[in-house]
Amino acid sequence: MSVLEIRDLHVTVETDAGTTPILNGIDLTIKTGETHAIMGPNGSGKSTLAYTIAGHPKYTVTQGTITFDGEDVLAMTVDERARAGLFLAMQYPVEIPGVTVTNFLRTAKTALDGEAPSIRQWTKDVKSAMTNLRMDPKFAQRNVNEGFSGGEKKRHEILQLEVLKPKFAVLDETDSGLDVDALKIVSEGVNRAKEETNLGVLLITHYTRILRYIRPQFVHVVVAGKIVEEGGPELADRLEDEGYDRFLDPAAPIEA
């Protein structure tokens, strides 16, 4: 079992208005095999948490720690974090002109494992994953995300997840822009990866619809850069009914 542990995490970002605090003391522990949902209103710091774990240079950690099996994640470069087993599915995947999906995936797998995978087995694995995700085989020869629809980009993110086999996946609003059918296909891909590799999942979302397909054991509500309530799947159901107003109203009590 591997453990990703976040303690008293404070993060700032530079804006036109100067240095702006975004995260204000996040505490979170995720073990392999677990699924944690991070929920909260817009601007609460959910994506900042995702990108800080991944090592985005835009965000500055001013206090706190992130450790992975006792190792200091914040001391690692982005590629070292990936090699250690951390994976980020981005909310807005970028286009990489001139690099085909096939070359991208095989290069990434080689970098992670330290050696190139067997062509025959690799081709079989990629084709199988693409079939499961209802992806046209022609996508393998297209440039990464170039001309892809929003749903196609999200399926490609989960394709990476399935073939690269990380220990922990941070999914940043993977459900955004997906219709019902695509949401189910993407969710099935995440569930397959979890079943096959005992993946730990940190799922960031505004809405509960994806949680109908990827059931979390733990739900955390983030408001103004802090976790203000935690619970099980029933908390997500409550948020579906009540929304976030009680957290945003200064007069409303917040349950710890």
mmCIF file of N, CA and C in Angstrom, residues 176-228:
data_model
loop_
_atom_site.group_PDB
_atom_site.id
_atom_site.type_symbol
_atom_site.label_atom_id
_atom_site.label_comp_id
_atom_site.label_asym_id
_atom_site.label_seq_id
_atom_site.Cartn_x
_atom_site.Cartn_y
_atom_site.Cartn_z
ATOM 1 N N SER A 176 -16.144 17.629 -16.804
ATOM 2 C CA SER A 176 -16.593 18.875 -17.439
ATOM 3 C C SER A 176 -16.652 18.714 -18.958
ATOM 4 N N GLY A 177 -17.756 19.135 -19.537
ATOM 5 C CA GLY A 177 -17.917 19.103 -20.978
ATOM 6 C C GLY A 177 -18.302 17.757 -21.553
ATOM 7 N N LEU A 178 -18.586 16.778 -20.716
ATOM 8 C CA LEU A 178 -18.929 15.447 -21.206
ATOM 9 C C LEU A 178 -20.445 15.254 -21.244
ATOM 10 N N ASP A 179 -20.928 14.629 -22.326
ATOM 11 C CA ASP A 179 -22.332 14.246 -22.344
ATOM 12 C C ASP A 179 -22.483 12.954 -21.533
ATOM 13 N N VAL A 180 -23.713 12.472 -21.390
ATOM 14 C CA VAL A 180 -23.978 11.335 -20.513
ATOM 15 C C VAL A 180 -23.218 10.090 -20.960
ATOM 16 N N ASP A 181 -23.218 9.814 -22.263
ATOM 17 C CA ASP A 181 -22.543 8.618 -22.760
ATOM 18 C C ASP A 181 -21.035 8.692 -22.525
ATOM 19 N N ALA A 182 -20.436 9.842 -22.846
ATOM 20 C CA ALA A 182 -18.989 10.002 -22.653
ATOM 21 C C ALA A 182 -18.630 9.934 -21.172
ATOM 22 N N LEU A 183 -19.486 10.471 -20.319
ATOM 23 C CA LEU A 183 -19.239 10.433 -18.879
ATOM 24 C C LEU A 183 -19.176 8.989 -18.386
ATOM 25 N N LYS A 184 -20.084 8.163 -18.870
ATOM 26 C CA LYS A 184 -20.101 6.763 -18.459
ATOM 27 C C LYS A 184 -18.857 6.034 -18.955
ATOM 28 N N ILE A 185 -18.442 6.304 -20.180
ATOM 29 C CA ILE A 185 -17.272 5.638 -20.758
ATOM 30 C C ILE A 185 -16.002 6.032 -20.007
ATOM 31 N N VAL A 186 -15.857 7.323 -19.744
ATOM 32 C CA VAL A 186 -14.689 7.810 -19.014
ATOM 33 C C VAL A 186 -14.677 7.233 -17.595
ATOM 34 N N SER A 187 -15.814 7.208 -16.940
ATOM 35 C CA SER A 187 -15.907 6.670 -15.581
ATOM 36 C C SER A 187 -15.549 5.186 -15.552
ATOM 37 N N GLU A 188 -16.011 4.450 -16.547
ATOM 38 C CA GLU A 188 -15.683 3.027 -16.638
ATOM 39 C C GLU A 188 -14.178 2.829 -16.768
ATOM 40 N N GLY A 189 -13.516 3.736 -17.507
ATOM 41 C CA GLY A 189 -12.069 3.650 -17.660
ATOM 42 C C GLY A 189 -11.356 3.846 -16.340
ATOM 43 N N VAL A 190 -11.810 4.811 -15.549
ATOM 44 C CA VAL A 190 -11.216 5.054 -14.235
ATOM 45 C C VAL A 190 -11.426 3.843 -13.329
ATOM 46 N N ASN A 191 -12.639 3.294 -13.359
ATOM 47 C CA ASN A 191 -12.933 2.129 -12.519
ATOM 48 C C ASN A 191 -12.106 0.912 -12.925
ATOM 49 N N ARG A 192 -11.898 0.740 -14.235
ATOM 50 C CA ARG A 192 -11.058 -0.372 -14.696
ATOM 51 C C ARG A 192 -9.630 -0.226 -14.180
ATOM 52 N N ALA A 193 -9.097 0.986 -14.298
ATOM 53 C CA ALA A 193 -7.728 1.237 -13.839
ATOM 54 C C ALA A 193 -7.607 0.949 -12.349
ATOM 55 N N LYS A 194 -8.613 1.330 -11.600
ATOM 56 C CA LYS A 194 -8.577 1.099 -10.153
ATOM 57 C C LYS A 194 -8.621 -0.391 -9.834
ATOM 58 N N GLU A 195 -9.458 -1.122 -10.548
ATOM 59 C CA GLU A 195 -9.579 -2.562 -10.313
ATOM 60 C C GLU A 195 -8.296 -3.305 -10.690
ATOM 61 N N GLU A 196 -7.654 -2.864 -11.764
ATOM 62 C CA GLU A 196 -6.479 -3.574 -12.275
ATOM 63 C C GLU A 196 -5.212 -3.272 -11.499
ATOM 64 N N THR A 197 -5.096 -2.049 -10.960
ATOM 65 C CA THR A 197 -3.825 -1.645 -10.348
ATOM 66 C C THR A 197 -3.946 -1.160 -8.912
ATOM 67 N N ASN A 198 -5.153 -1.216 -8.326
ATOM 68 C CA ASN A 198 -5.367 -0.698 -6.971
ATOM 69 C C ASN A 198 -5.043 0.792 -6.888
ATOM 70 N N LEU A 199 -5.378 1.487 -7.950
ATOM 71 C CA LEU A 199 -5.133 2.921 -8.081
ATOM 72 C C LEU A 199 -5.788 3.713 -6.959
ATOM 73 N N GLY A 200 -5.083 4.720 -6.459
ATOM 74 C CA GLY A 200 -5.686 5.698 -5.567
ATOM 75 C C GLY A 200 -6.174 6.872 -6.396
ATOM 76 N N VAL A 201 -7.375 7.376 -6.123
ATOM 77 C CA VAL A 201 -7.989 8.414 -6.949
ATOM 78 C C VAL A 201 -8.368 9.626 -6.111
ATOM 79 N N LEU A 202 -7.946 10.804 -6.574
ATOM 80 C CA LEU A 202 -8.399 12.077 -6.021
ATOM 81 C C LEU A 202 -9.206 12.750 -7.120
ATOM 82 N N LEU A 203 -10.515 12.751 -6.970
ATOM 83 C CA LEU A 203 -11.436 13.197 -8.009
ATOM 84 C C LEU A 203 -11.990 14.564 -7.650
ATOM 85 N N ILE A 204 -11.677 15.556 -8.473
ATOM 86 C CA ILE A 204 -12.108 16.929 -8.234
ATOM 87 C C ILE A 204 -13.307 17.243 -9.125
ATOM 88 N N THR A 205 -14.395 17.703 -8.520
ATOM 89 C CA THR A 205 -15.598 17.974 -9.305
ATOM 90 C C THR A 205 -16.488 18.984 -8.591
ATOM 91 N N HIS A 206 -17.312 19.669 -9.385
ATOM 92 C CA HIS A 206 -18.339 20.556 -8.828
ATOM 93 C C HIS A 206 -19.620 19.790 -8.545
ATOM 94 N N TYR A 207 -19.856 18.754 -9.351
ATOM 95 C CA TYR A 207 -21.171 18.118 -9.395
ATOM 96 C C TYR A 207 -21.103 16.664 -8.948
ATOM 97 N N THR A 208 -22.254 16.119 -8.629
ATOM 98 C CA THR A 208 -22.302 14.742 -8.142
ATOM 99 C C THR A 208 -22.526 13.731 -9.253
ATOM 100 N N ARG A 209 -22.770 14.167 -10.481
ATOM 101 C CA ARG A 209 -23.168 13.199 -11.514
ATOM 102 C C ARG A 209 -22.079 12.168 -11.782
ATOM 103 N N ILE A 210 -20.803 12.565 -11.772
ATOM 104 C CA ILE A 210 -19.741 11.588 -12.015
ATOM 105 C C ILE A 210 -19.609 10.626 -10.833
ATOM 106 N N LEU A 211 -20.049 11.066 -9.649
ATOM 107 C CA LEU A 211 -19.943 10.220 -8.455
ATOM 108 C C LEU A 211 -20.982 9.100 -8.463
ATOM 109 N N ARG A 212 -21.913 9.155 -9.414
ATOM 110 C CA ARG A 212 -22.838 8.037 -9.583
ATOM 111 C C ARG A 212 -22.144 6.858 -10.238
ATOM 112 N N TYR A 213 -21.064 7.139 -10.954
ATOM 113 C CA TYR A 213 -20.327 6.094 -11.668
ATOM 114 C C TYR A 213 -19.000 5.758 -10.998
ATOM 115 N N ILE A 214 -18.348 6.755 -10.413
ATOM 116 C CA ILE A 214 -17.113 6.538 -9.660
ATOM 117 C C ILE A 214 -17.448 6.846 -8.203
ATOM 118 N N ARG A 215 -17.730 5.816 -7.439
ATOM 119 C CA ARG A 215 -18.212 6.014 -6.079
ATOM 120 C C ARG A 215 -17.053 6.247 -5.117
ATOM 121 N N PRO A 216 -17.022 7.398 -4.457
ATOM 122 C CA PRO A 216 -15.940 7.682 -3.509
ATOM 123 C C PRO A 216 -16.236 7.077 -2.137
ATOM 124 N N GLN A 217 -15.165 6.706 -1.448
ATOM 125 C CA GLN A 217 -15.337 6.332 -0.040
ATOM 126 C C GLN A 217 -15.320 7.566 0.849
ATOM 127 N N PHE A 218 -14.667 8.635 0.355
ATOM 128 C CA PHE A 218 -14.500 9.849 1.161
ATOM 129 C C PHE A 218 -14.831 11.071 0.312
ATOM 130 N N VAL A 219 -15.523 12.024 0.912
ATOM 131 C CA VAL A 219 -15.864 13.282 0.241
ATOM 132 C C VAL A 219 -15.372 14.430 1.114
ATOM 133 N N HIS A 220 -14.683 15.390 0.490
ATOM 134 C CA HIS A 220 -14.145 16.547 1.200
ATOM 135 C C HIS A 220 -14.661 17.813 0.524
ATOM 136 N N VAL A 221 -15.180 18.739 1.302
ATOM 137 C CA VAL A 221 -15.677 20.011 0.773
ATOM 138 C C VAL A 221 -14.629 21.087 1.025
ATOM 139 N N VAL A 222 -14.172 21.723 -0.072
ATOM 140 C CA VAL A 222 -13.171 22.787 0.027
ATOM 141 C C VAL A 222 -13.834 24.132 -0.246
ATOM 142 N N VAL A 223 -13.660 25.062 0.662
ATOM 143 C CA VAL A 223 -14.171 26.427 0.510
ATOM 144 C C VAL A 223 -13.067 27.380 0.968
ATOM 145 N N ALA A 224 -12.756 28.373 0.139
ATOM 146 C CA ALA A 224 -11.734 29.375 0.465
ATOM 147 C C ALA A 224 -10.408 28.734 0.853
ATOM 148 N N GLY A 225 -10.062 27.664 0.142
ATOM 149 C CA GLY A 225 -8.755 27.057 0.339
ATOM 150 C C GLY A 225 -8.602 26.190 1.561
ATOM 151 N N LYS A 226 -9.737 25.823 2.200
ATOM 152 C CA LYS A 226 -9.676 24.950 3.375
ATOM 153 C C LYS A 226 -10.743 23.870 3.264
ATOM 154 N N ILE A 227 -10.471 22.706 3.847
ATOM 155 C CA ILE A 227 -11.486 21.658 3.928
ATOM 156 C C ILE A 227 -12.409 22.002 5.094
ATOM 157 N N VAL A 228 -13.678 22.233 4.769
ATOM 158 C CA VAL A 228 -14.617 22.688 5.795
ATOM 159 C C VAL A 228 -15.582 21.592 6.247
#
